Short mmCIF file of C-alpha atoms in Angstrom, two decimals:
data_model
loop_
_atom_site.label_atom_id
_atom_site.label_comp_id
_atom_site.label_asym_id
_atom_site.label_seq_id
_atom_site.Cartn_x
_atom_site.Cartn_y
_atom_site.Cartn_z
CA ALA A 14 24.43 83.81 114.07
CA PHE A 15 23.06 86.98 115.68
CA LEU A 16 24.88 89.95 114.13
CA ARG A 17 23.54 89.51 110.56
CA ALA A 18 20.41 87.47 111.28
CA ASP A 19 18.20 89.85 109.28
CA ASN A 20 20.20 89.47 106.05
CA GLU A 21 18.55 88.20 102.87
CA PHE A 22 20.55 85.00 102.60
CA VAL A 23 20.82 82.85 99.48
CA THR A 24 21.68 79.23 100.24
CA ILE A 25 21.55 75.77 98.72
CA ALA A 26 18.14 75.41 100.39
CA HIS A 27 16.84 78.41 98.43
CA ALA A 28 18.26 77.03 95.18
CA LEU A 29 16.68 73.61 95.73
CA ALA A 30 13.36 75.07 96.89
CA ALA A 31 13.21 77.05 93.64
CA ALA A 32 13.81 73.75 91.80
CA GLY A 33 10.82 72.15 93.53
CA TYR A 34 12.40 70.48 96.56
CA ALA A 35 10.81 70.42 100.00
CA THR A 36 13.44 71.76 102.41
CA TRP A 37 14.03 70.48 105.94
CA SER A 38 16.59 71.07 108.65
CA ALA A 39 17.00 69.00 111.81
CA HIS A 40 19.21 69.29 114.89
CA PRO A 41 18.68 67.49 118.23
CA TYR A 42 19.40 70.48 120.46
CA LYS A 43 17.81 73.68 121.71
CA ARG A 44 16.19 75.65 118.91
CA GLY A 45 17.73 78.91 120.14
CA PHE A 46 21.33 77.66 120.10
CA TRP A 47 23.28 79.70 117.52
CA ASN A 48 19.93 81.40 116.79
CA ARG A 49 18.93 78.47 114.57
CA ALA A 50 15.17 78.87 115.04
CA VAL A 51 15.46 82.35 113.53
CA LEU A 52 18.14 81.64 110.95
CA HIS A 53 16.99 78.35 109.47
CA PRO A 54 13.83 79.82 107.90
CA ARG A 55 15.97 82.66 106.58
CA TYR A 56 18.37 80.05 105.21
CA GLY A 57 15.50 78.67 103.14
CA PHE A 58 14.27 75.75 105.25
CA ALA A 59 10.49 75.46 105.17
CA ARG A 60 10.41 73.19 108.22
CA SER A 61 12.85 72.51 111.05
CA LEU A 62 13.02 69.80 113.70
CA PHE A 63 14.79 70.59 116.96
CA ALA A 64 14.97 68.79 120.32
CA ARG A 65 11.34 69.52 121.13
CA GLU A 66 10.06 68.09 117.84
CA LEU A 67 12.42 65.11 117.83
CA GLY A 68 11.58 64.11 121.39
CA PRO A 69 13.62 62.45 124.17
CA GLY A 70 15.75 59.37 123.66
CA PRO A 71 19.21 57.85 124.15
CA LYS A 72 21.89 60.49 124.56
CA ILE A 73 25.54 60.71 123.61
CA ALA A 74 27.45 63.87 124.56
CA TRP A 75 25.26 66.94 124.05
CA GLY A 76 22.08 65.40 122.73
CA LEU A 77 20.14 62.65 121.02
CA ALA A 78 22.36 59.80 119.82
CA ASP A 79 23.01 59.94 116.09
CA ASP A 80 21.28 56.65 115.28
CA ALA A 81 18.05 57.74 117.01
CA PHE A 82 18.36 61.20 115.45
CA PHE A 83 18.66 59.79 111.93
CA ASP A 84 15.72 57.44 112.51
CA ARG A 85 13.39 60.19 113.68
CA ALA A 86 14.45 62.85 111.22
CA LEU A 87 14.22 60.56 108.20
CA ALA A 88 10.85 59.21 109.33
CA ALA A 89 9.45 62.75 109.39
CA ILE A 90 11.07 63.87 106.15
CA ALA A 91 10.10 60.72 104.23
CA GLU A 92 6.44 61.32 105.07
CA GLY A 93 6.55 64.74 103.45
CA PRO A 94 6.51 65.81 99.80
CA ARG A 95 9.23 64.75 97.37
CA PRO A 96 11.80 65.51 96.16
CA PHE A 97 13.24 66.68 99.47
CA PHE A 98 16.40 68.29 100.77
CA GLY A 99 17.21 67.36 104.36
CA PHE A 100 19.99 69.14 106.26
CA LEU A 101 20.74 67.06 109.37
CA ILE A 102 23.16 68.43 111.98
CA THR A 103 24.40 65.64 114.24
CA LEU A 104 25.56 66.16 117.80
CA SER A 105 27.05 62.96 119.24
CA VAL A 106 30.61 63.64 118.06
CA HIS A 107 31.25 67.09 119.48
CA HIS A 108 33.95 68.37 121.81
CA PRO A 109 34.84 68.37 124.68
CA TYR A 110 34.52 64.52 124.57
CA GLU A 111 34.37 64.24 128.35
CA SER A 112 32.72 60.82 128.35
CA PHE A 113 31.17 58.09 126.22
CA PRO A 114 28.52 55.53 127.30
CA ASP A 115 30.16 52.24 128.29
CA GLU A 116 27.33 50.19 126.77
CA ARG A 117 28.05 51.65 123.34
CA LYS A 118 31.81 51.07 123.34
CA VAL A 119 33.09 48.69 120.67
CA LEU A 120 36.74 49.65 120.27
CA GLU A 121 39.67 48.48 122.41
CA LEU A 122 41.67 51.67 122.82
CA GLY A 123 44.29 50.79 125.41
CA ARG A 124 46.00 53.86 126.82
CA LEU A 125 43.61 56.16 124.96
CA GLU A 126 40.64 54.81 126.93
CA GLY A 127 39.07 57.55 129.04
CA THR A 128 40.89 60.37 127.24
CA ALA A 129 39.28 63.00 125.05
CA THR A 130 40.88 61.39 122.00
CA GLY A 131 39.60 57.98 123.05
CA ASN A 132 36.06 59.27 123.58
CA TYR A 133 36.24 60.94 120.17
CA LEU A 134 37.21 57.63 118.55
CA HIS A 135 34.35 55.84 120.31
CA GLY A 136 32.03 58.57 119.07
CA MET A 137 33.25 58.26 115.50
CA ARG A 138 32.75 54.49 115.61
CA ALA A 139 29.17 55.10 116.76
CA MET A 140 28.74 57.67 114.01
CA ASP A 141 29.92 55.12 111.43
CA ALA A 142 27.27 52.68 112.65
CA ALA A 143 24.61 55.41 112.60
CA VAL A 144 25.48 56.32 109.01
CA ALA A 145 25.25 52.65 108.02
CA GLY A 146 21.82 52.59 109.63
CA LEU A 147 20.81 55.71 107.71
CA PHE A 148 21.68 54.08 104.39
CA ALA A 149 19.83 50.91 105.41
CA ASP A 150 16.78 53.03 106.27
CA LEU A 151 16.93 54.80 102.92
CA GLU A 152 17.04 51.39 101.23
CA ALA A 153 14.13 50.06 103.28
CA ARG A 154 12.01 53.10 102.41
CA GLY A 155 12.75 52.77 98.69
CA LEU A 156 14.67 56.05 98.68
CA ALA A 157 18.26 54.88 98.16
CA ASP A 158 18.09 54.91 94.36
CA HIS A 159 16.77 58.48 94.33
CA THR A 160 18.78 60.14 97.10
CA LEU A 161 22.18 61.81 96.98
CA VAL A 162 23.83 61.81 100.42
CA ALA A 163 26.58 64.22 101.47
CA ILE A 164 28.36 63.89 104.82
CA TYR A 165 30.83 66.50 106.03
CA GLY A 166 32.20 68.12 109.17
CA ASP A 167 31.70 71.81 109.89
CA HIS A 168 35.04 72.14 111.71
CA ASP A 169 37.87 69.96 112.92
CA ALA A 170 37.68 67.78 116.04
CA ARG A 171 39.14 70.46 118.35
CA LEU A 172 41.58 67.93 119.80
CA GLY A 173 44.65 70.05 119.11
CA ALA A 174 48.05 68.81 117.99
CA SER A 175 48.68 66.40 120.87
CA PRO A 176 51.18 63.54 120.38
CA GLU A 177 48.39 60.97 120.16
CA VAL A 178 46.55 63.02 117.52
CA LEU A 179 49.73 63.41 115.47
CA ALA A 180 50.35 59.67 115.72
CA LEU A 181 46.81 58.88 114.55
CA ALA A 182 47.22 61.36 111.68
CA GLY A 183 50.53 59.81 110.62
CA ILE A 184 52.49 63.00 111.29
CA PRO A 185 55.95 62.12 112.67
CA ARG A 186 56.67 65.36 114.53
CA TRP A 187 55.27 68.78 115.35
CA THR A 188 56.20 71.65 113.04
CA PRO A 189 54.76 75.17 112.74
CA ALA A 190 52.70 73.90 109.80
CA VAL A 191 50.94 71.17 111.78
CA PRO A 192 47.99 73.18 113.22
CA ALA A 193 46.94 74.20 109.71
CA LEU A 194 47.64 70.78 108.21
CA ILE A 195 45.36 68.99 110.67
CA GLU A 196 42.55 71.54 110.37
CA ARG A 197 40.72 69.37 107.86
CA VAL A 198 37.20 68.00 107.62
CA PRO A 199 35.91 64.95 105.76
CA VAL A 200 33.53 65.28 102.83
CA PHE A 201 31.82 62.15 101.50
CA ILE A 202 29.33 62.33 98.64
CA VAL A 203 27.39 59.18 97.81
CA PRO A 204 25.33 59.47 94.61
CA ALA A 205 21.89 58.00 94.18
CA GLY A 206 22.16 54.23 94.13
CA GLY A 207 25.12 54.20 96.49
CA GLU A 208 27.83 53.44 93.93
CA LEU A 209 31.17 54.83 95.09
CA HIS A 210 33.66 56.24 92.60
CA GLY A 211 36.81 56.76 94.67
CA GLU A 212 38.58 59.82 96.00
CA VAL A 213 38.61 63.20 94.30
CA ASP A 214 42.03 64.68 94.99
CA ARG A 215 41.27 68.40 94.69
CA VAL A 216 41.86 71.29 97.06
CA GLY A 217 38.66 72.79 98.40
CA SER A 218 36.84 74.01 101.47
CA LEU A 219 33.33 74.14 102.89
CA VAL A 220 32.30 76.89 100.46
CA ASP A 221 32.73 74.32 97.66
CA VAL A 222 30.32 71.70 99.08
CA ALA A 223 27.06 73.36 98.00
CA PRO A 224 28.25 74.13 94.43
CA THR A 225 29.37 70.50 94.12
CA LEU A 226 25.99 69.16 95.20
CA LEU A 227 24.05 71.56 92.99
CA HIS A 228 26.21 70.56 90.01
CA LEU A 229 25.55 66.87 90.64
CA LEU A 230 21.81 67.56 90.93
CA GLY A 231 21.72 69.64 87.75
CA VAL A 232 20.62 72.80 89.57
CA ALA A 233 22.16 76.18 88.76
CA THR A 234 24.50 77.64 91.36
CA PRO A 235 23.43 81.11 92.59
CA GLY A 236 25.70 83.94 91.53
CA SER A 237 26.42 84.90 95.13
CA PHE A 238 28.17 81.59 95.86
CA ILE A 239 31.95 81.85 96.12
CA GLY A 240 32.84 78.16 95.88
CA GLN A 241 33.33 75.88 92.88
CA PRO A 242 32.34 72.24 92.23
CA LEU A 243 34.93 69.79 93.53
CA LEU A 244 35.09 67.50 90.52
CA PRO A 245 37.85 65.37 89.01
CA GLY A 246 39.45 66.66 85.86
CA PRO A 247 42.52 66.29 83.66
CA GLY A 248 43.87 69.78 84.29
CA PRO A 249 45.96 71.07 87.20
CA ASP A 250 44.35 71.57 90.60
CA LEU A 251 43.97 75.34 90.93
CA GLY A 252 41.81 75.23 94.05
CA VAL A 253 42.48 77.43 97.07
CA ALA A 254 41.17 76.79 100.56
CA ALA A 255 41.19 79.99 102.63
CA TYR A 256 41.27 79.80 106.43
CA ALA A 257 39.49 82.46 108.49
CA ASP A 258 42.80 83.83 109.82
CA GLY A 259 44.20 84.41 106.31
CA SER A 260 46.11 81.15 106.02
CA ALA A 261 45.59 79.23 102.79
CA LEU A 262 46.13 75.84 101.20
CA ALA A 263 46.77 75.03 97.54
CA ALA A 264 47.86 71.86 95.78
CA ASP A 265 51.57 72.51 96.35
CA HIS A 266 51.85 75.12 99.08
CA LEU A 267 50.50 76.00 102.50
CA TYR A 268 50.59 79.60 103.72
CA VAL A 269 50.26 80.04 107.50
CA ALA A 270 49.33 83.58 108.54
CA GLY A 271 50.22 83.28 112.22
CA GLY A 272 50.73 81.05 115.22
CA ARG A 273 53.45 79.38 117.25
CA GLU A 274 56.88 79.94 115.67
CA ILE A 275 55.32 81.83 112.74
CA GLY A 276 56.82 85.20 111.84
CA ARG A 277 54.96 88.49 111.58
CA ARG A 278 54.59 88.15 107.79
CA GLY A 279 53.48 84.53 107.94
CA ALA A 280 55.32 81.46 106.69
CA CYS A 281 55.32 79.17 103.67
CA PHE A 282 55.40 75.37 103.64
CA THR A 283 54.87 72.47 101.27
CA ALA A 284 51.27 71.29 101.27
CA SER A 285 52.14 67.62 101.47
CA GLY A 286 54.59 67.44 104.36
CA GLY A 287 54.76 70.90 105.88
CA ASP A 288 58.40 71.45 104.97
CA PRO A 289 59.55 75.10 105.07
CA ARG A 290 59.72 77.05 101.82
CA PRO A 291 60.72 80.63 100.99
CA LEU A 292 57.92 83.02 101.89
CA GLU A 293 57.94 84.44 98.36
CA GLU A 294 56.58 81.15 97.03
CA CYS A 295 53.34 81.77 98.95
CA HIS A 296 52.76 85.43 98.06
CA ALA A 297 50.24 84.65 95.31
CA LEU A 298 48.47 82.11 97.50
CA ALA A 299 48.20 84.56 100.40
CA SER A 300 46.78 87.22 98.06
CA ALA A 301 44.22 84.79 96.62
CA ALA A 302 43.08 83.82 100.11
CA ALA A 303 42.79 87.47 101.17
CA ALA A 304 40.62 88.19 98.12
CA LEU A 305 38.34 85.22 98.85
CA LEU A 306 37.93 86.23 102.48
CA ALA A 307 37.27 89.87 101.59
CA ALA A 308 34.61 88.87 99.06
CA SER A 309 32.95 86.46 101.47
CA ARG A 310 32.85 89.01 104.28
CA ALA A 311 31.51 91.72 101.97
CA VAL A 312 28.60 89.50 100.91
CA VAL A 313 27.61 89.02 104.56
CA ASP A 314 28.50 92.42 106.00
CA PHE A 315 26.74 94.40 103.25
CA ASP A 316 23.88 91.93 102.66
CA LEU A 317 24.79 91.39 99.01
CA ALA A 318 23.70 87.79 98.53
CA ARG A 319 20.29 88.49 97.04
CA ALA A 320 21.57 91.15 94.64
CA LEU A 321 24.43 88.95 93.44
CA ALA A 322 22.17 85.93 93.05
CA GLU A 323 19.83 87.98 90.88
CA GLY A 324 22.65 89.20 88.66
CA GLY A 325 23.62 92.45 90.37
CA GLU A 326 27.15 93.82 90.63
#
């Protein structure tokens, strides 16, 4: 956020701006947090809305409640030129989940009530309602049939591998593979018109979200992007999701680079259940992840995005 803030970034916002989209970002918190006021223009956003622009209102956790945030952000964006690309960063469901407003509670959580996990579940229920309100607002404004909506998390819930989390995730017991297995985020893509087409069972990571959206919008993916579109297909799933620590996930295997009860050379598991496998079965996966991470870091550390996007080597 600060170390490479003067890079010449190439993002989905740049690609869509070049295709004629108005680009917006919005986040109901301090504009200086994670250097967003500096970075968002460099990320290609022509206009940004932060706490000051969005104004005061009902709060959950760190900032403006998601339903109020969606209402205000969409109202501003919808008044601007079209087509538009809006990047909305919500804040209500964010650790440490120390509390949740009693008047907004809907769920009966029993022994989880008052715990971090319980507050997280209350927050997610509120998020669900806020998302439903967002779609209703798009419909009311006549935008639903012309708007593709993508919803994803930027990192996991930071709740750890507690017994209640494992139970909610349907994991019967802790194993050394569990921390990597539960480090997942949801990605929902709703095409214009709102028709859902089911689950795409492909391995991917956050670097694949932008290429997927650009593909669906018919916009060329910049050459500096590392990810690939997450699309259904008849062939085998060859996707690799690389973790920052060198761990990696593929369709059949999970390589864990380090952690509790993990050896110095890492460990290999099945991707589905986390059952141990010989380390040799993960050598190719570990190498693929290392190459992806090295390429990604080189693009940022040596400011290569612009050159690669323009066809450089």
